[in-house]
Coordinates of C-alpha atoms in Angstrom, one line a residue:
M1 CA -47.7 -50.2 -16.4
R2 CA -47.3 -49.1 -20.1
P3 CA -50.3 -48.8 -22.2
T4 CA -51.1 -51.9 -24.1
H5 CA -53.0 -52.5 -27.1
A6 CA -55.3 -55.4 -27.4
K7 CA -53.8 -58.2 -30.0
D8 CA -55.8 -60.9 -31.8
H9 CA -55.0 -64.3 -31.9
P10 CA -53.3 -65.5 -34.8
A11 CA -54.9 -65.3 -38.0
G12 CA -57.0 -68.2 -39.4
A13 CA -59.9 -68.8 -36.8
P14 CA -61.8 -66.0 -35.7
P15 CA -61.3 -64.3 -32.3
R16 CA -62.4 -66.1 -29.4
P17 CA -64.8 -64.9 -27.1
V18 CA -62.9 -64.3 -23.5
A19 CA -64.6 -66.8 -21.2
A20 CA -66.5 -64.5 -18.6
A21 CA -65.5 -65.4 -14.7
P22 CA -68.7 -67.9 -13.6
V23 CA -70.4 -66.4 -10.5
T24 CA -69.2 -69.9 -8.3
S25 CA -65.2 -68.4 -9.0
L26 CA -66.5 -65.3 -7.2
P27 CA -66.4 -64.9 -3.6
R28 CA -69.8 -65.3 -1.9
R29 CA -71.2 -62.8 0.1
P30 CA -72.0 -63.1 4.1
V31 CA -74.8 -64.9 5.2
A32 CA -77.6 -63.2 7.3
D33 CA -76.4 -64.7 10.3
G34 CA -72.8 -63.6 9.8
R35 CA -71.4 -66.8 8.7
E36 CA -69.5 -67.2 5.0
G37 CA -71.4 -68.9 2.2
T38 CA -70.3 -72.0 0.4
E39 CA -68.0 -70.7 -2.0
A40 CA -65.8 -68.5 0.8
C41 CA -62.9 -66.8 -0.1
P42 CA -60.4 -69.2 -1.4
E43 CA -57.6 -66.6 -0.7
V44 CA -58.1 -66.4 3.3
S45 CA -57.7 -69.8 3.8
G46 CA -55.8 -72.4 3.0
P47 CA -52.2 -74.1 5.0
L48 CA -53.1 -71.6 8.1
P49 CA -52.0 -72.9 11.5
A50 CA -55.7 -73.1 13.9
A51 CA -53.8 -73.2 17.2
S52 CA -50.0 -72.2 18.9
A53 CA -49.6 -75.9 18.6
E54 CA -49.7 -75.6 15.2
V55 CA -47.8 -72.3 15.1
R56 CA -44.8 -73.6 17.0
G57 CA -44.9 -76.7 14.2
I58 CA -44.5 -74.4 11.2
D59 CA -40.9 -72.7 13.1
A60 CA -38.8 -76.1 11.9
D61 CA -39.7 -75.3 8.2
V62 CA -40.4 -71.6 7.4
T63 CA -40.0 -72.3 3.7
G64 CA -41.8 -75.2 3.6
A65 CA -45.1 -73.4 5.3
V66 CA -44.1 -70.6 3.0
G67 CA -43.9 -72.8 0.6
R68 CA -47.3 -74.4 0.9
M69 CA -48.9 -71.0 1.0
L70 CA -47.4 -70.3 -2.0
D71 CA -49.1 -73.7 -3.6
H72 CA -52.0 -73.1 -2.4
V73 CA -52.6 -69.0 -4.0
L74 CA -51.0 -69.8 -7.1
A75 CA -52.9 -72.7 -7.9
E76 CA -56.0 -70.2 -7.7
R77 CA -54.5 -67.6 -9.4
L78 CA -53.5 -70.5 -12.1
R79 CA -56.9 -70.9 -12.5
R80 CA -58.5 -67.6 -12.9
A81 CA -55.7 -67.0 -15.7
R82 CA -57.3 -69.8 -17.5
L83 CA -60.4 -68.4 -17.3
A84 CA -58.5 -65.3 -19.1
D85 CA -56.3 -67.3 -21.9
S86 CA -55.3 -70.8 -22.3
L87 CA -52.0 -69.6 -24.0
F88 CA -51.8 -66.7 -21.1
A89 CA -51.8 -68.8 -18.9
G90 CA -49.9 -71.8 -19.8
E91 CA -46.7 -70.0 -21.3
L92 CA -46.1 -66.7 -18.5
A93 CA -48.4 -67.0 -15.7
E94 CA -47.6 -70.8 -15.0
L95 CA -43.6 -69.5 -16.0
V96 CA -44.6 -67.4 -13.2
A97 CA -45.7 -69.6 -10.7
R98 CA -42.7 -72.1 -11.4
F99 CA -40.1 -68.8 -10.6
T100 CA -41.8 -68.4 -7.6
L101 CA -42.2 -72.1 -6.5
Q102 CA -38.7 -73.0 -7.3
G103 CA -37.7 -69.7 -4.7
G104 CA -34.3 -69.0 -3.1
K105 CA -33.8 -69.0 0.6
R106 CA -36.7 -67.4 1.4
T107 CA -35.1 -64.7 3.7
R108 CA -37.4 -62.4 3.6
A109 CA -40.0 -64.8 4.3
Q110 CA -38.3 -65.8 7.6
L111 CA -38.0 -62.6 8.5
V112 CA -41.4 -61.6 8.5
W113 CA -42.4 -65.0 10.2
W114 CA -39.6 -64.6 13.0
A115 CA -40.4 -60.9 13.4
S116 CA -44.0 -62.1 13.5
R117 CA -43.2 -64.5 16.4
A118 CA -40.8 -62.9 18.2
C119 CA -43.8 -60.2 18.6
A120 CA -46.8 -62.2 19.2
G121 CA -45.4 -65.5 20.3
R122 CA -47.5 -68.3 19.3
D123 CA -50.7 -66.2 18.4
P124 CA -52.3 -68.3 15.3
A125 CA -53.9 -64.9 14.2
A126 CA -50.7 -63.2 13.9
A127 CA -49.3 -66.3 12.1
A128 CA -51.6 -66.7 9.6
A129 CA -51.3 -62.9 8.6
A130 CA -47.3 -63.8 8.8
L131 CA -47.7 -66.1 6.3
H132 CA -49.8 -64.0 3.8
I133 CA -47.2 -61.5 3.9
A134 CA -44.5 -64.0 3.4
A135 CA -45.9 -65.2 0.5
A136 CA -46.4 -61.9 -1.0
L137 CA -43.0 -61.0 -0.6
E138 CA -42.4 -63.8 -2.6
L139 CA -43.9 -62.8 -5.2
L140 CA -42.6 -59.3 -5.1
Q141 CA -39.3 -61.1 -5.1
T142 CA -40.1 -62.8 -8.4
C143 CA -41.1 -59.3 -9.7
A144 CA -37.4 -58.1 -8.6
L145 CA -35.8 -60.3 -10.1
V146 CA -37.2 -61.0 -12.9
H147 CA -37.3 -57.3 -14.0
D148 CA -33.8 -56.8 -13.0
D149 CA -32.4 -60.0 -15.1
V150 CA -33.9 -58.1 -18.0
M151 CA -32.3 -54.5 -17.1
D152 CA -29.1 -55.8 -16.3
R153 CA -29.5 -58.3 -19.4
A154 CA -28.5 -61.5 -17.0
A155 CA -29.4 -64.7 -18.2
L156 CA -28.2 -66.9 -15.8
R157 CA -30.7 -66.2 -12.1
R158 CA -30.6 -69.2 -9.2
G159 CA -28.0 -71.3 -11.3
R160 CA -30.8 -71.7 -14.1
P161 CA -31.5 -69.7 -17.5
A162 CA -33.4 -66.2 -16.0
L163 CA -37.0 -65.8 -17.5
H164 CA -36.1 -63.6 -20.0
T165 CA -33.5 -66.2 -21.4
D166 CA -36.3 -69.0 -21.2
L167 CA -38.5 -67.1 -22.9
T168 CA -36.1 -66.3 -25.4
D169 CA -35.0 -69.9 -26.4
R170 CA -38.7 -70.6 -26.9
Y171 CA -39.2 -68.9 -29.4
A172 CA -35.6 -68.6 -31.2
G173 CA -36.1 -71.0 -33.7
R174 CA -39.2 -69.5 -35.1
V175 CA -38.8 -66.0 -35.5
G176 CA -34.4 -65.6 -34.9
P177 CA -32.7 -64.4 -31.9
E178 CA -33.0 -60.7 -32.4
R179 CA -36.9 -60.8 -32.2
A180 CA -37.0 -63.8 -29.8
G181 CA -34.8 -61.9 -27.7
R182 CA -37.3 -58.3 -28.1
F183 CA -39.9 -60.8 -27.5
G184 CA -38.4 -62.7 -24.1
Q185 CA -37.9 -59.2 -22.7
S186 CA -41.2 -57.7 -23.0
A187 CA -42.8 -61.6 -22.1
A188 CA -40.6 -61.2 -19.0
V189 CA -41.8 -57.2 -17.7
L190 CA -45.3 -58.6 -18.4
A191 CA -44.4 -61.6 -16.1
G192 CA -43.2 -59.2 -13.6
D193 CA -46.0 -57.2 -13.7
L194 CA -48.5 -59.9 -13.1
A195 CA -45.9 -61.3 -10.0
L196 CA -46.5 -57.6 -8.6
A197 CA -50.6 -58.0 -8.6
W198 CA -50.6 -60.8 -7.3
A199 CA -48.1 -59.9 -4.3
D200 CA -50.4 -56.8 -4.2
D201 CA -53.7 -59.1 -4.2
L202 CA -52.4 -61.1 -1.4
V203 CA -51.2 -58.3 0.7
A204 CA -54.9 -57.3 0.3
E205 CA -56.7 -60.8 1.4
T206 CA -54.5 -60.9 4.3
P207 CA -56.7 -61.3 7.3
L208 CA -55.7 -58.6 9.6
A209 CA -57.7 -56.0 12.0
P210 CA -58.9 -52.8 10.1
W211 CA -56.5 -50.4 11.3
T212 CA -53.7 -52.6 11.4
G213 CA -54.5 -53.5 8.1
V214 CA -54.7 -50.0 7.4
V215 CA -50.7 -49.8 8.7
V216 CA -49.4 -52.8 7.4
R217 CA -50.5 -52.1 3.4
R218 CA -49.5 -48.3 4.1
L219 CA -46.1 -50.1 4.6
W220 CA -46.1 -52.1 1.5
S221 CA -47.0 -49.4 -0.7
D222 CA -44.0 -47.3 0.8
M223 CA -42.0 -50.7 0.5
R224 CA -43.0 -50.9 -3.3
T225 CA -42.1 -47.1 -4.0
E226 CA -38.3 -47.4 -2.3
M227 CA -37.6 -50.1 -4.3
V228 CA -38.5 -48.2 -7.5
A229 CA -36.5 -45.2 -6.3
G230 CA -33.7 -47.3 -5.2
Q231 CA -33.6 -48.7 -8.9
Y232 CA -33.7 -46.0 -10.7
L233 CA -30.9 -44.1 -8.7
D234 CA -29.1 -47.4 -10.2
V235 CA -29.7 -47.0 -13.4
Q236 CA -29.4 -43.1 -13.9
G237 CA -26.1 -43.8 -12.0
Q238 CA -25.0 -45.8 -14.7
I239 CA -26.3 -43.7 -18.2
T240 CA -24.6 -40.4 -16.1
A241 CA -21.7 -42.3 -14.0
A242 CA -22.7 -40.5 -11.2
R243 CA -20.5 -42.7 -8.8
S244 CA -20.5 -40.5 -5.5
L245 CA -20.0 -42.4 -2.0
P246 CA -23.2 -40.8 -0.7
R247 CA -25.3 -41.3 -3.7
A248 CA -24.1 -45.0 -3.7
L249 CA -25.4 -45.9 0.0
R250 CA -28.6 -43.8 -0.9
A251 CA -29.4 -46.0 -4.1
A252 CA -28.4 -48.9 -2.1
R253 CA -30.5 -48.6 0.4
L254 CA -33.7 -48.0 -1.2
K255 CA -33.2 -50.8 -4.0
S256 CA -32.4 -53.5 -1.3
A257 CA -31.7 -52.6 2.4
L258 CA -34.9 -51.3 3.1
Y259 CA -36.9 -53.9 1.0
S260 CA -34.6 -57.2 1.9
V261 CA -34.5 -56.7 5.4
E262 CA -36.6 -53.3 7.4
R263 CA -39.3 -54.0 5.7
P264 CA -40.2 -57.6 6.1
L265 CA -38.9 -56.8 10.0
A266 CA -41.9 -54.0 9.9
L267 CA -44.3 -56.1 8.2
G268 CA -44.0 -58.9 10.4
A269 CA -43.5 -57.0 13.4
T270 CA -46.8 -54.3 12.4
A271 CA -48.8 -57.8 11.7
A272 CA -48.3 -59.3 15.0
G273 CA -49.7 -56.0 17.1
A274 CA -46.1 -55.0 18.0
D275 CA -45.7 -51.6 20.2
D276 CA -43.9 -48.4 18.6
L277 CA -41.1 -48.7 20.7
T278 CA -40.4 -52.2 19.9
L279 CA -41.4 -51.5 16.1
R280 CA -38.9 -48.6 16.2
R281 CA -35.6 -50.9 17.7
L282 CA -36.3 -53.7 15.0
C283 CA -36.3 -51.0 11.9
D284 CA -32.6 -49.6 13.6
A285 CA -31.7 -52.7 13.5
G286 CA -33.3 -54.1 10.2
R287 CA -31.7 -50.7 8.6
C288 CA -28.2 -51.9 10.1
V289 CA -28.3 -55.4 8.6
G290 CA -30.2 -54.4 5.6
M291 CA -27.3 -51.9 5.1
A292 CA -24.3 -54.9 5.4
F293 CA -27.2 -57.3 3.4
Q294 CA -26.4 -55.0 0.0
L295 CA -22.9 -54.5 1.3
R296 CA -22.1 -57.8 1.4
D297 CA -23.9 -58.4 -2.2
D298 CA -21.6 -55.8 -3.6
L299 CA -19.0 -57.6 -2.8
D300 CA -20.0 -61.1 -4.1
D301 CA -20.9 -59.8 -7.2
V302 CA -17.2 -59.4 -7.3
F303 CA -15.2 -61.8 -5.7
G304 CA -18.3 -64.6 -5.2
D305 CA -18.3 -68.3 -6.2
P306 CA -20.6 -68.3 -9.2
L307 CA -22.0 -71.9 -7.7
E308 CA -22.9 -70.1 -4.5
T309 CA -24.5 -67.4 -5.7
G310 CA -25.8 -68.4 -8.9
K311 CA -24.9 -65.5 -11.3
A312 CA -22.1 -64.9 -13.5
C313 CA -19.3 -63.0 -11.3
G314 CA -18.7 -58.8 -12.4
G315 CA -21.9 -58.5 -13.4
D316 CA -22.5 -55.2 -11.6
I317 CA -18.9 -54.1 -13.0
R318 CA -20.0 -54.8 -16.8
E319 CA -23.2 -52.9 -16.2
G320 CA -21.2 -49.8 -15.0
K321 CA -23.0 -49.8 -11.8
P322 CA -22.5 -46.7 -9.4
T323 CA -22.0 -49.9 -6.0
Y324 CA -20.0 -48.4 -2.9
L325 CA -17.6 -50.6 -3.5
V326 CA -16.5 -49.2 -6.6
A327 CA -17.3 -45.6 -5.3
V328 CA -14.7 -46.7 -2.1
A329 CA -11.8 -47.4 -4.9
R330 CA -12.2 -44.7 -6.9
A331 CA -12.2 -41.9 -4.0
R332 CA -9.2 -43.9 -2.4
A333 CA -7.3 -44.0 -5.9
E334 CA -8.3 -40.3 -6.7
A335 CA -7.0 -39.0 -3.6
A336 CA -3.8 -40.7 -3.2
G337 CA -3.1 -40.2 -7.4
N338 CA -3.1 -43.7 -8.1
V339 CA -3.8 -43.1 -12.0
T340 CA -3.5 -46.7 -12.6
A341 CA -6.2 -47.7 -10.7
L342 CA -8.2 -44.8 -12.2
H343 CA -7.7 -45.9 -15.5
V344 CA -8.4 -49.5 -14.7
L345 CA -11.8 -48.4 -13.4
D346 CA -12.5 -45.9 -16.5
R347 CA -11.4 -48.9 -18.8
W348 CA -13.6 -51.9 -17.5
L349 CA -16.4 -50.0 -15.6
G350 CA -19.7 -50.3 -17.8
D351 CA -18.0 -52.3 -20.8
V352 CA -20.1 -55.2 -21.8
G353 CA -17.3 -56.8 -23.2
L354 CA -15.7 -57.4 -19.5
T355 CA -13.1 -60.1 -19.9
G356 CA -11.8 -62.4 -17.5
R357 CA -8.7 -60.6 -17.5
G358 CA -10.4 -57.2 -17.0
L359 CA -12.2 -58.7 -13.8
D360 CA -8.7 -59.3 -12.4
E361 CA -7.8 -56.4 -13.2
V362 CA -10.8 -54.8 -11.5
R363 CA -10.5 -56.8 -8.4
D364 CA -6.7 -56.1 -7.6
V365 CA -7.0 -52.4 -7.7
L366 CA -10.5 -53.2 -5.1
V367 CA -8.1 -54.7 -3.2
S368 CA -4.8 -52.7 -3.5
T369 CA -6.9 -49.4 -3.0
G370 CA -8.1 -51.1 0.2
A371 CA -11.6 -50.7 -1.0
R372 CA -12.8 -54.5 0.0
A373 CA -11.4 -54.3 3.2
T374 CA -13.2 -50.9 4.0
V375 CA -16.2 -52.7 2.8
E376 CA -15.5 -55.7 4.9
G377 CA -14.9 -53.5 8.0
K378 CA -18.4 -51.2 7.4
I379 CA -20.4 -54.7 6.9
D380 CA -19.3 -55.9 10.7
R381 CA -20.2 -52.8 12.0
L382 CA -23.0 -52.0 10.7
T383 CA -24.3 -55.8 12.1
A384 CA -22.7 -55.4 15.1
Q385 CA -24.8 -51.8 15.6
G386 CA -27.7 -53.8 14.4
L387 CA -27.7 -56.5 16.9
R388 CA -27.5 -54.0 19.5
H389 CA -30.4 -52.5 18.5
F390 CA -31.6 -56.2 18.2
D391 CA -31.1 -56.9 21.8
S392 CA -32.4 -53.4 23.4
A393 CA -36.1 -54.9 22.3
L394 CA -38.3 -56.7 24.3
L395 CA -39.3 -59.7 22.7
D396 CA -40.8 -63.2 23.2
P397 CA -37.7 -65.9 23.3
E398 CA -39.0 -68.4 21.2
G399 CA -38.9 -65.9 18.1
A400 CA -36.1 -63.4 19.0
E401 CA -33.2 -65.9 19.2
P402 CA -33.7 -67.5 15.8
L403 CA -34.3 -63.7 14.1
R404 CA -31.4 -63.0 15.6
G405 CA -29.5 -65.4 13.8
L406 CA -31.3 -65.0 10.8
L407 CA -30.2 -61.7 11.0
V408 CA -26.4 -62.5 11.0
A409 CA -26.4 -64.7 8.5
A410 CA -28.1 -62.3 6.3
A411 CA -25.5 -59.4 6.9
G412 CA -22.8 -62.0 6.2
A413 CA -20.5 -60.5 8.8
R414 CA -17.1 -62.4 9.1
P415 CA -16.8 -65.1 12.2
G416 CA -14.2 -62.4 13.1
G417 CA -16.1 -59.4 13.0
A418 CA -19.9 -59.7 14.6
G419 CA -20.2 -63.2 14.7
P420 CA -23.3 -65.4 15.5
G421 CA -22.9 -64.1 19.2
G422 CA -22.5 -60.6 18.0
A423 CA -22.2 -57.5 19.6
R424 CA -24.2 -57.5 23.1
P425 CA -25.6 -54.3 24.6
G426 CA -22.8 -52.1 26.4
E427 CA -20.6 -54.3 24.8
A428 CA -17.7 -53.1 23.0
G429 CA -17.8 -52.7 19.1
P430 CA -15.7 -54.4 16.3
G431 CA -12.1 -53.1 16.4
G432 CA -12.6 -52.1 20.4
A433 CA -14.7 -49.6 20.1
P434 CA -16.6 -48.3 23.5
P435 CA -20.4 -48.4 23.3
G436 CA -21.3 -44.8 22.8
E437 CA -18.7 -43.8 20.5
A438 CA -19.3 -43.6 16.7
G439 CA -20.4 -46.5 15.0
P440 CA -21.0 -47.7 11.8
G441 CA -23.3 -43.9 11.1
E442 CA -20.6 -42.3 12.0
A443 CA -18.6 -39.9 9.7
G444 CA -14.6 -39.5 9.4
M445 CA -13.2 -43.2 8.8
R446 CA -9.9 -43.5 10.7
G447 CA -7.1 -43.3 8.1
A448 CA -9.7 -42.4 4.9
P449 CA -8.2 -40.1 2.6
P450 CA -9.0 -36.3 2.5
G451 CA -11.6 -35.4 1.0
E452 CA -13.5 -39.2 1.3
A453 CA -16.2 -39.5 4.2
G454 CA -16.3 -42.2 6.3
P455 CA -18.3 -45.2 7.1
G456 CA -21.4 -42.7 7.1
E457 CA -20.1 -41.3 3.9
A458 CA -21.5 -38.3 4.2
G459 CA -19.9 -35.8 1.4
P460 CA -20.1 -32.0 1.9
G461 CA -23.1 -30.7 1.5
E462 CA -25.4 -33.4 1.1
A463 CA -26.2 -36.6 4.2
G464 CA -28.3 -38.8 2.5
P465 CA -29.4 -42.4 3.6
G466 CA -26.3 -44.1 5.6
E467 CA -24.2 -40.9 5.9
A468 CA -23.9 -39.4 9.2
G469 CA -24.5 -35.6 9.7
T470 CA -27.2 -33.5 8.7
R471 CA -27.2 -31.7 5.4
G472 CA -24.5 -29.6 4.9
A473 CA -22.6 -31.3 7.2
G474 CA -18.8 -32.2 5.8
A475 CA -16.7 -35.4 5.6
G476 CA -16.2 -36.0 9.5
E477 CA -18.1 -33.6 10.8
G478 CA -21.0 -35.8 12.1
R479 CA -21.9 -37.2 15.2
A480 CA -22.2 -40.8 16.7
G481 CA -25.6 -41.5 16.9
E482 CA -26.7 -38.3 14.4
G483 CA -26.8 -40.3 11.4
G484 CA -27.2 -44.4 11.7
P485 CA -27.5 -46.8 8.8
G486 CA -30.5 -45.1 8.1
G487 CA -29.0 -42.0 8.2
A488 CA -30.4 -38.5 7.9
R489 CA -33.6 -38.7 7.4
H490 CA -35.1 -36.9 4.1
G491 CA -38.6 -36.4 3.2
G492 CA -40.4 -39.2 2.1
D493 CA -37.9 -41.9 2.4
A494 CA -40.4 -44.2 5.5
V495 CA -43.6 -45.1 6.5
V496 CA -45.4 -42.3 8.6
S497 CA -46.6 -44.7 11.1
L498 CA -50.6 -44.0 11.4
R499 CA -50.7 -45.4 15.1
S500 CA -48.9 -42.1 16.2
A501 CA -47.6 -38.9 15.1
H502 CA -43.7 -39.7 15.1
G503 CA -44.5 -43.4 15.8
P504 CA -41.7 -46.2 14.2
C505 CA -40.3 -46.0 11.4
A506 CA -41.5 -42.2 10.1
S507 CA -40.4 -39.8 7.9
G508 CA -38.9 -36.8 9.2
S509 CA -39.1 -38.6 12.7
R510 CA -36.7 -37.3 15.3
G511 CA -35.2 -38.7 18.5
G512 CA -35.6 -42.5 19.1
T513 CA -32.6 -44.7 19.9
G514 CA -29.2 -44.5 18.8
S515 CA -29.6 -44.8 15.3
G516 CA -30.5 -41.2 13.9
R517 CA -34.1 -41.5 14.2

């Protein structure tokens, strides 16, 4: 967080002293017999299941259960915010709480819950931990969305004014639009920071066995780092016009694919005490589906319905984001010598004045170059491979079936591709490729123009996330199974399992099951 300078309240009244938190607001120490005192820490209580039947009851409305947990947690956070300062609580903290409670689909929270159920059955302790972590992910999502909207200069979020837009509008009549705009952006950065702090607090307060807590917190820490790294690659790519296929996939994997699917699965499974093999297979499944999730999001940004996506179309084009969709279109246009298509991309990518006609021209290029079809096909293949990894894990059927359906929905695969049934182990994947042949991570896309990497997208001399092969392998050199959607591993890109030297989801681990692991 940036260094800040203390500011007094408006002149005209003496500065108000900061209210000291009363002793009764703090958690009480355990009493001599080991029981908690009457003022036990409220963060680890709340709407938690106490028996197996209650765990099963949550299944019918997971989002509602996560919402109740957030209600409980945020009520306590707001109470403490008011002790710090009533203006801060009323104008910023309450806005963060409202944004979080209004929520979206809560897909990440549901992945945590169902991964826990699939690994621990109806164990109430595992369910309680899953609800805490799911609520923390919703707060982390608030941080990510609020900051994203500031960086992307997006006016809408979930069909409503973005948080920085809301804050700007509140003050525009007092100080004018320019100063109000700067204030709105600055306050939104602070709002995201607050949501992040609350999310970290909630993870730290999650009731877990000591060693499990160490692993969960490491996963959480790595996920936060990955999100920032991916977002930096995204904004750095905008300013430098770095649009290579490997770079686009690496940024997508770090900023969204890991955070949206793989890490929620890993957090839920770890909190439930999953064994290393089960956790590895869930991570492999999450890596594939997570990349499909991000590629679908890229398509929806250009071709989606704003009423469904909750934001205006063309934001990625307007900001010049180096998405995989655009990278494929450029690579194909260059290979075909299509000067007209390249001119359209150069004209409109990064143009904040993008018009409806300009967006239509870009859409035409994305379709005519085959980029849209290529990404659609990749989504289908990634989904199918992810489901094969998932189906190879030994899971509790009561949690496994809903989790499988959630993964298919998150991937956004087409009904004719990897549908709800998906590809089962040993079955042919999309397009009829026999088991064991090159899958979504393979290099050498059929029909790819010269110089364009295949679905693994490893460019000559580079093999990043999502790319086949190893460093130094050119396009087409990767073998099936060498680099799955997570791709060739590179140092520090994933949590090192603390349970074993080469445990699941480990950075630099070798071996594993069919995904370059």
